mmCIF file of C-alpha atoms in Angstrom:
data_model
loop_
_atom_site.group_PDB
_atom_site.id
_atom_site.type_symbol
_atom_site.label_atom_id
_atom_site.label_comp_id
_atom_site.label_asym_id
_atom_site.label_seq_id
_atom_site.Cartn_x
_atom_site.Cartn_y
_atom_site.Cartn_z
ATOM 1 C CA UNK A 554 -28.069 -4.185 13.084
ATOM 2 C CA UNK A 555 -25.843 -2.333 15.557
ATOM 3 C CA UNK A 556 -24.660 -4.046 18.732
ATOM 4 C CA UNK A 557 -22.239 -3.008 21.433
ATOM 5 C CA UNK A 558 -19.465 -5.027 23.047
ATOM 6 C CA UNK A 559 -17.965 -4.268 26.439
ATOM 7 C CA UNK A 560 -14.533 -5.707 27.196
ATOM 8 C CA UNK A 561 -14.185 -6.305 30.943
ATOM 9 C CA UNK A 562 -10.726 -7.868 30.935
ATOM 10 C CA UNK A 563 -7.580 -7.315 28.913
ATOM 11 C CA UNK A 564 -6.816 -9.982 26.277
ATOM 12 C CA UNK A 565 -10.123 -11.746 26.801
ATOM 13 C CA UNK A 566 -11.912 -12.169 23.454
ATOM 14 C CA UNK A 567 -15.626 -11.626 23.017
ATOM 15 C CA UNK A 568 -17.820 -13.558 20.606
ATOM 16 C CA UNK A 569 -20.273 -11.976 18.203
ATOM 17 C CA UNK A 570 -23.225 -14.198 17.325
ATOM 18 C CA UNK A 571 -24.987 -13.562 14.020
ATOM 19 C CA UNK A 572 -28.222 -15.371 13.359
ATOM 20 C CA UNK A 573 -28.499 -16.693 9.798
ATOM 21 C CA UNK A 574 -31.953 -17.131 8.313
ATOM 22 C CA UNK A 575 -31.758 -20.417 6.425
ATOM 23 C CA UNK A 576 -33.760 -21.590 3.448
ATOM 24 C CA UNK A 577 -33.940 -24.761 1.358
ATOM 25 C CA UNK A 578 -33.003 -23.205 -1.984
ATOM 26 C CA UNK A 579 -29.729 -24.354 -3.593
ATOM 27 C CA UNK A 580 -27.709 -21.211 -4.242
ATOM 28 C CA UNK A 581 -24.159 -19.925 -4.307
ATOM 29 C CA UNK A 582 -22.242 -19.421 -1.070
ATOM 30 C CA UNK A 583 -22.792 -15.918 0.293
ATOM 31 C CA UNK A 584 -20.684 -13.544 2.346
ATOM 32 C CA UNK A 585 -21.376 -10.763 4.822
ATOM 33 C CA UNK A 586 -19.195 -8.148 6.450
ATOM 34 C CA UNK A 587 -18.966 -7.178 10.128
ATOM 35 C CA UNK A 588 -17.683 -3.630 10.675
ATOM 36 C CA UNK A 589 -16.130 -2.643 13.992
ATOM 37 C CA UNK A 590 -15.950 0.945 15.193
ATOM 38 C CA UNK A 591 -14.826 2.667 18.381
ATOM 39 C CA UNK A 592 -17.335 3.986 20.877
ATOM 40 C CA UNK A 593 -17.248 6.040 24.066
ATOM 41 C CA UNK A 594 -14.001 7.834 23.211
ATOM 42 C CA UNK A 595 -11.829 4.725 23.406
ATOM 43 C CA UNK A 596 -8.297 4.931 22.050
ATOM 44 C CA UNK A 597 -7.951 1.201 21.304
ATOM 45 C CA UNK A 598 -6.956 0.080 17.837
ATOM 46 C CA UNK A 599 -9.145 -2.204 15.734
ATOM 47 C CA UNK A 600 -7.218 -4.586 13.467
ATOM 48 C CA UNK A 601 -8.002 -7.507 11.230
ATOM 49 C CA UNK A 602 -4.936 -9.786 11.217
ATOM 50 C CA UNK A 603 -5.956 -11.207 7.834
ATOM 51 C CA UNK A 604 -6.446 -7.883 6.011
ATOM 52 C CA UNK A 605 -3.862 -5.205 6.798
ATOM 53 C CA UNK A 606 -5.477 -1.929 7.868
ATOM 54 C CA UNK A 607 -9.041 -3.288 7.827
ATOM 55 C CA UNK A 608 -11.494 -2.714 10.671
ATOM 56 C CA UNK A 609 -13.906 -5.371 9.497
ATOM 57 C CA UNK A 610 -14.219 -9.132 9.198
ATOM 58 C CA UNK A 611 -15.942 -11.210 6.517
ATOM 59 C CA UNK A 612 -18.205 -14.126 7.316
ATOM 60 C CA UNK A 613 -19.393 -16.837 4.938
ATOM 61 C CA UNK A 614 -22.756 -18.519 4.586
ATOM 62 C CA UNK A 615 -22.055 -21.885 2.991
ATOM 63 C CA UNK A 616 -24.790 -23.443 0.863
ATOM 64 C CA UNK A 617 -26.107 -26.553 2.610
ATOM 65 C CA UNK A 618 -29.068 -27.224 0.330
ATOM 66 C CA UNK A 619 -27.546 -29.468 -2.305
ATOM 67 C CA UNK A 620 -26.140 -28.510 -5.691
ATOM 68 C CA UNK A 621 -25.867 -24.965 -6.888
ATOM 69 C CA UNK A 622 -26.829 -25.801 -10.460
ATOM 70 C CA UNK A 623 -30.041 -23.898 -11.074
ATOM 71 C CA UNK A 624 -33.160 -25.704 -12.182
ATOM 72 C CA UNK A 625 -33.568 -25.531 -15.956
ATOM 73 C CA UNK A 626 -29.814 -25.522 -16.707
ATOM 74 C CA UNK A 627 -29.264 -27.157 -20.088
ATOM 75 C CA UNK A 628 -26.223 -28.079 -22.158
ATOM 76 C CA UNK A 629 -26.273 -27.939 -25.985
ATOM 77 C CA UNK A 630 -23.920 -28.482 -28.896
ATOM 78 C CA UNK A 631 -23.742 -25.980 -31.749
ATOM 79 C CA UNK A 632 -23.983 -26.126 -34.705
ATOM 80 C CA UNK A 633 -26.077 -29.254 -35.091
ATOM 81 C CA UNK A 634 -24.865 -29.709 -38.686
ATOM 82 C CA UNK A 635 -21.483 -28.729 -40.055
ATOM 83 C CA UNK A 636 -19.812 -29.320 -43.436
ATOM 84 C CA UNK A 637 -16.025 -29.336 -43.751
ATOM 85 C CA UNK A 638 -13.410 -30.315 -46.320
ATOM 86 C CA UNK A 639 -11.160 -33.361 -45.854
ATOM 87 C CA UNK A 640 -8.166 -32.417 -43.719
ATOM 88 C CA UNK A 641 -10.016 -29.600 -41.947
ATOM 89 C CA UNK A 642 -11.015 -29.699 -38.294
ATOM 90 C CA UNK A 643 -14.615 -29.554 -37.139
ATOM 91 C CA UNK A 644 -14.923 -26.799 -34.542
ATOM 92 C CA UNK A 645 -18.010 -26.972 -32.358
ATOM 93 C CA UNK A 646 -19.286 -25.133 -29.306
ATOM 94 C CA UNK A 647 -20.772 -26.699 -26.199
ATOM 95 C CA UNK A 648 -22.908 -24.176 -24.338
ATOM 96 C CA UNK A 649 -24.875 -23.715 -21.137
ATOM 97 C CA UNK A 650 -28.132 -21.774 -21.344
ATOM 98 C CA UNK A 651 -27.465 -19.952 -18.043
ATOM 99 C CA UNK A 652 -24.635 -19.282 -15.624
ATOM 100 C CA UNK A 653 -24.150 -21.835 -12.874
ATOM 101 C CA UNK A 654 -22.794 -21.174 -9.389
ATOM 102 C CA UNK A 655 -21.227 -24.652 -9.360
ATOM 103 C CA UNK A 656 -19.151 -26.343 -12.057
ATOM 104 C CA UNK A 657 -21.091 -28.317 -14.683
ATOM 105 C CA UNK A 658 -19.337 -31.112 -16.591
ATOM 106 C CA UNK A 659 -20.633 -32.882 -19.696
ATOM 107 C CA UNK A 660 -19.145 -35.775 -21.677
ATOM 108 C CA UNK A 661 -18.790 -35.615 -25.468
ATOM 109 C CA UNK A 662 -17.849 -38.346 -27.944
ATOM 110 C CA UNK A 663 -17.684 -38.882 -31.689
ATOM 111 C CA UNK A 664 -19.294 -41.884 -33.398
ATOM 112 C CA UNK A 665 -18.887 -43.395 -36.851
ATOM 113 C CA UNK A 666 -21.474 -42.673 -39.478
ATOM 114 C CA UNK A 667 -20.815 -43.198 -43.156
ATOM 115 C CA UNK A 668 -17.142 -42.324 -42.498
ATOM 116 C CA UNK A 669 -14.898 -44.155 -40.037
ATOM 117 C CA UNK A 670 -12.790 -43.018 -37.102
ATOM 118 C CA UNK A 671 -9.129 -43.659 -37.669
ATOM 119 C CA UNK A 672 -9.164 -43.418 -41.453
ATOM 120 C CA UNK A 673 -11.496 -40.443 -42.047
ATOM 121 C CA UNK A 674 -11.527 -38.538 -38.742
ATOM 122 C CA UNK A 675 -9.925 -38.746 -35.311
ATOM 123 C CA UNK A 676 -12.116 -40.422 -32.701
ATOM 124 C CA UNK A 677 -12.478 -37.769 -30.015
ATOM 125 C CA UNK A 678 -14.058 -37.860 -26.575
ATOM 126 C CA UNK A 679 -13.668 -36.173 -23.254
ATOM 127 C CA UNK A 680 -15.289 -34.047 -20.623
ATOM 128 C CA UNK A 681 -15.935 -30.320 -20.809
ATOM 129 C CA UNK A 682 -16.200 -28.449 -17.504
ATOM 130 C CA UNK A 683 -17.912 -25.087 -17.167
ATOM 131 C CA UNK A 684 -16.560 -23.268 -14.124
ATOM 132 C CA UNK A 685 -18.846 -20.781 -12.361
ATOM 133 C CA UNK A 686 -19.538 -17.904 -14.741
ATOM 134 C CA UNK A 687 -18.565 -19.773 -17.925
ATOM 135 C CA UNK A 688 -21.206 -20.509 -20.555
ATOM 136 C CA UNK A 689 -19.347 -21.833 -23.632
ATOM 137 C CA UNK A 690 -16.467 -24.162 -24.459
ATOM 138 C CA UNK A 691 -15.086 -25.259 -27.805
ATOM 139 C CA UNK A 692 -14.029 -28.676 -29.042
ATOM 140 C CA UNK A 693 -12.132 -29.600 -32.211
ATOM 141 C CA UNK A 694 -12.284 -32.846 -34.179
ATOM 142 C CA UNK A 695 -9.582 -33.328 -36.850
ATOM 143 C CA UNK A 696 -10.265 -35.077 -40.161
ATOM 144 C CA UNK A 697 -7.844 -36.796 -42.507
ATOM 145 C CA UNK A 698 -6.723 -35.083 -45.692
ATOM 146 C CA UNK A 699 -7.535 -38.409 -47.392
ATOM 147 C CA UNK A 700 -11.000 -38.676 -45.827
ATOM 148 C CA UNK A 701 -13.845 -39.932 -47.927
ATOM 149 C CA UNK A 702 -17.099 -38.069 -48.195
ATOM 150 C CA UNK A 703 -19.722 -38.859 -45.609
ATOM 151 C CA UNK A 704 -20.681 -37.999 -42.062
ATOM 152 C CA UNK A 705 -20.019 -38.774 -38.414
ATOM 153 C CA UNK A 706 -21.698 -37.575 -35.241
ATOM 154 C CA UNK A 707 -20.759 -35.895 -31.973
ATOM 155 C CA UNK A 708 -22.977 -36.437 -28.939
ATOM 156 C CA UNK A 709 -23.260 -35.090 -25.397
ATOM 157 C CA UNK A 710 -24.093 -37.185 -22.348
ATOM 158 C CA UNK A 711 -23.950 -37.395 -18.552
ATOM 159 C CA UNK A 712 -24.107 -33.757 -17.447
ATOM 160 C CA UNK A 713 -23.088 -33.269 -13.816
ATOM 161 C CA UNK A 714 -25.007 -31.176 -11.355
ATOM 162 C CA UNK A 715 -28.362 -31.920 -9.759
ATOM 163 C CA UNK A 716 -30.388 -29.921 -12.271
ATOM 164 C CA UNK A 717 -28.328 -29.971 -15.493
ATOM 165 C CA UNK A 718 -29.793 -31.743 -18.523
ATOM 166 C CA UNK A 719 -28.880 -32.087 -22.188
ATOM 167 C CA UNK A 720 -31.094 -29.986 -24.479
ATOM 168 C CA UNK A 721 -29.463 -30.408 -27.910
ATOM 169 C CA UNK A 722 -27.265 -33.436 -27.541
ATOM 170 C CA UNK A 723 -26.065 -34.399 -31.001
ATOM 171 C CA UNK A 724 -24.516 -32.878 -34.085
ATOM 172 C CA UNK A 725 -23.603 -34.198 -37.536
ATOM 173 C CA UNK A 726 -20.330 -33.396 -39.247
ATOM 174 C CA UNK A 727 -20.346 -33.823 -43.039
ATOM 175 C CA UNK A 728 -17.037 -34.287 -44.822
ATOM 176 C CA UNK A 729 -17.511 -33.049 -48.365
ATOM 177 C CA UNK A 730 -15.039 -32.979 -51.201
ATOM 178 C CA UNK A 731 -14.869 -29.337 -52.144
ATOM 179 C CA UNK A 732 -14.152 -28.636 -55.805
ATOM 180 C CA UNK A 733 -10.566 -27.646 -56.481
ATOM 181 C CA UNK A 734 -10.055 -23.988 -57.281
ATOM 182 C CA UNK A 735 -9.639 -23.141 -60.952
ATOM 183 C CA UNK A 736 -7.318 -20.679 -62.567
ATOM 184 C CA UNK A 737 -7.685 -19.220 -66.002
ATOM 185 C CA UNK A 738 -5.639 -16.727 -67.963
ATOM 186 C CA UNK A 739 -7.339 -14.197 -70.158
ATOM 187 C CA UNK A 740 -5.759 -13.496 -73.546
#
């Protein structure tokens, strides 16, 4: 909408009021732009002290409706089953099903199965944070070159954000003794 301002005194600022239509939906912060232009043949100069050469200002509408994590946001681990050789590292992905406007953090941790942390694999835990716009993160769990055959698990828990939940929250890593390569020489 167009509005006019009339300055009646030099160096006396005027205020522009912009009515914001609120809602109760959690969403990302939003921005709007106010453009200023000269009217009635004035020779005054319009400046924005924050942006050199700009004749506009930017306003922000800050979300005041709770978290910006959309309803239905889920966190999953992939793959849910993985086989590796002793001494290899298990690489897994932790993924969101949709982009979030706020960060989402989830905790992951390994647990003993038929193989044991310390002797067969490195006990690993931590938090993975998805910043706005990110949908996947990777984690790596090392195994010992002397590991026995068997399995351990990796699980997800405690996602942050009002609406984030765990969809696929556990994976199994199988340590298998791969057969040694063979070499033969033909006559």
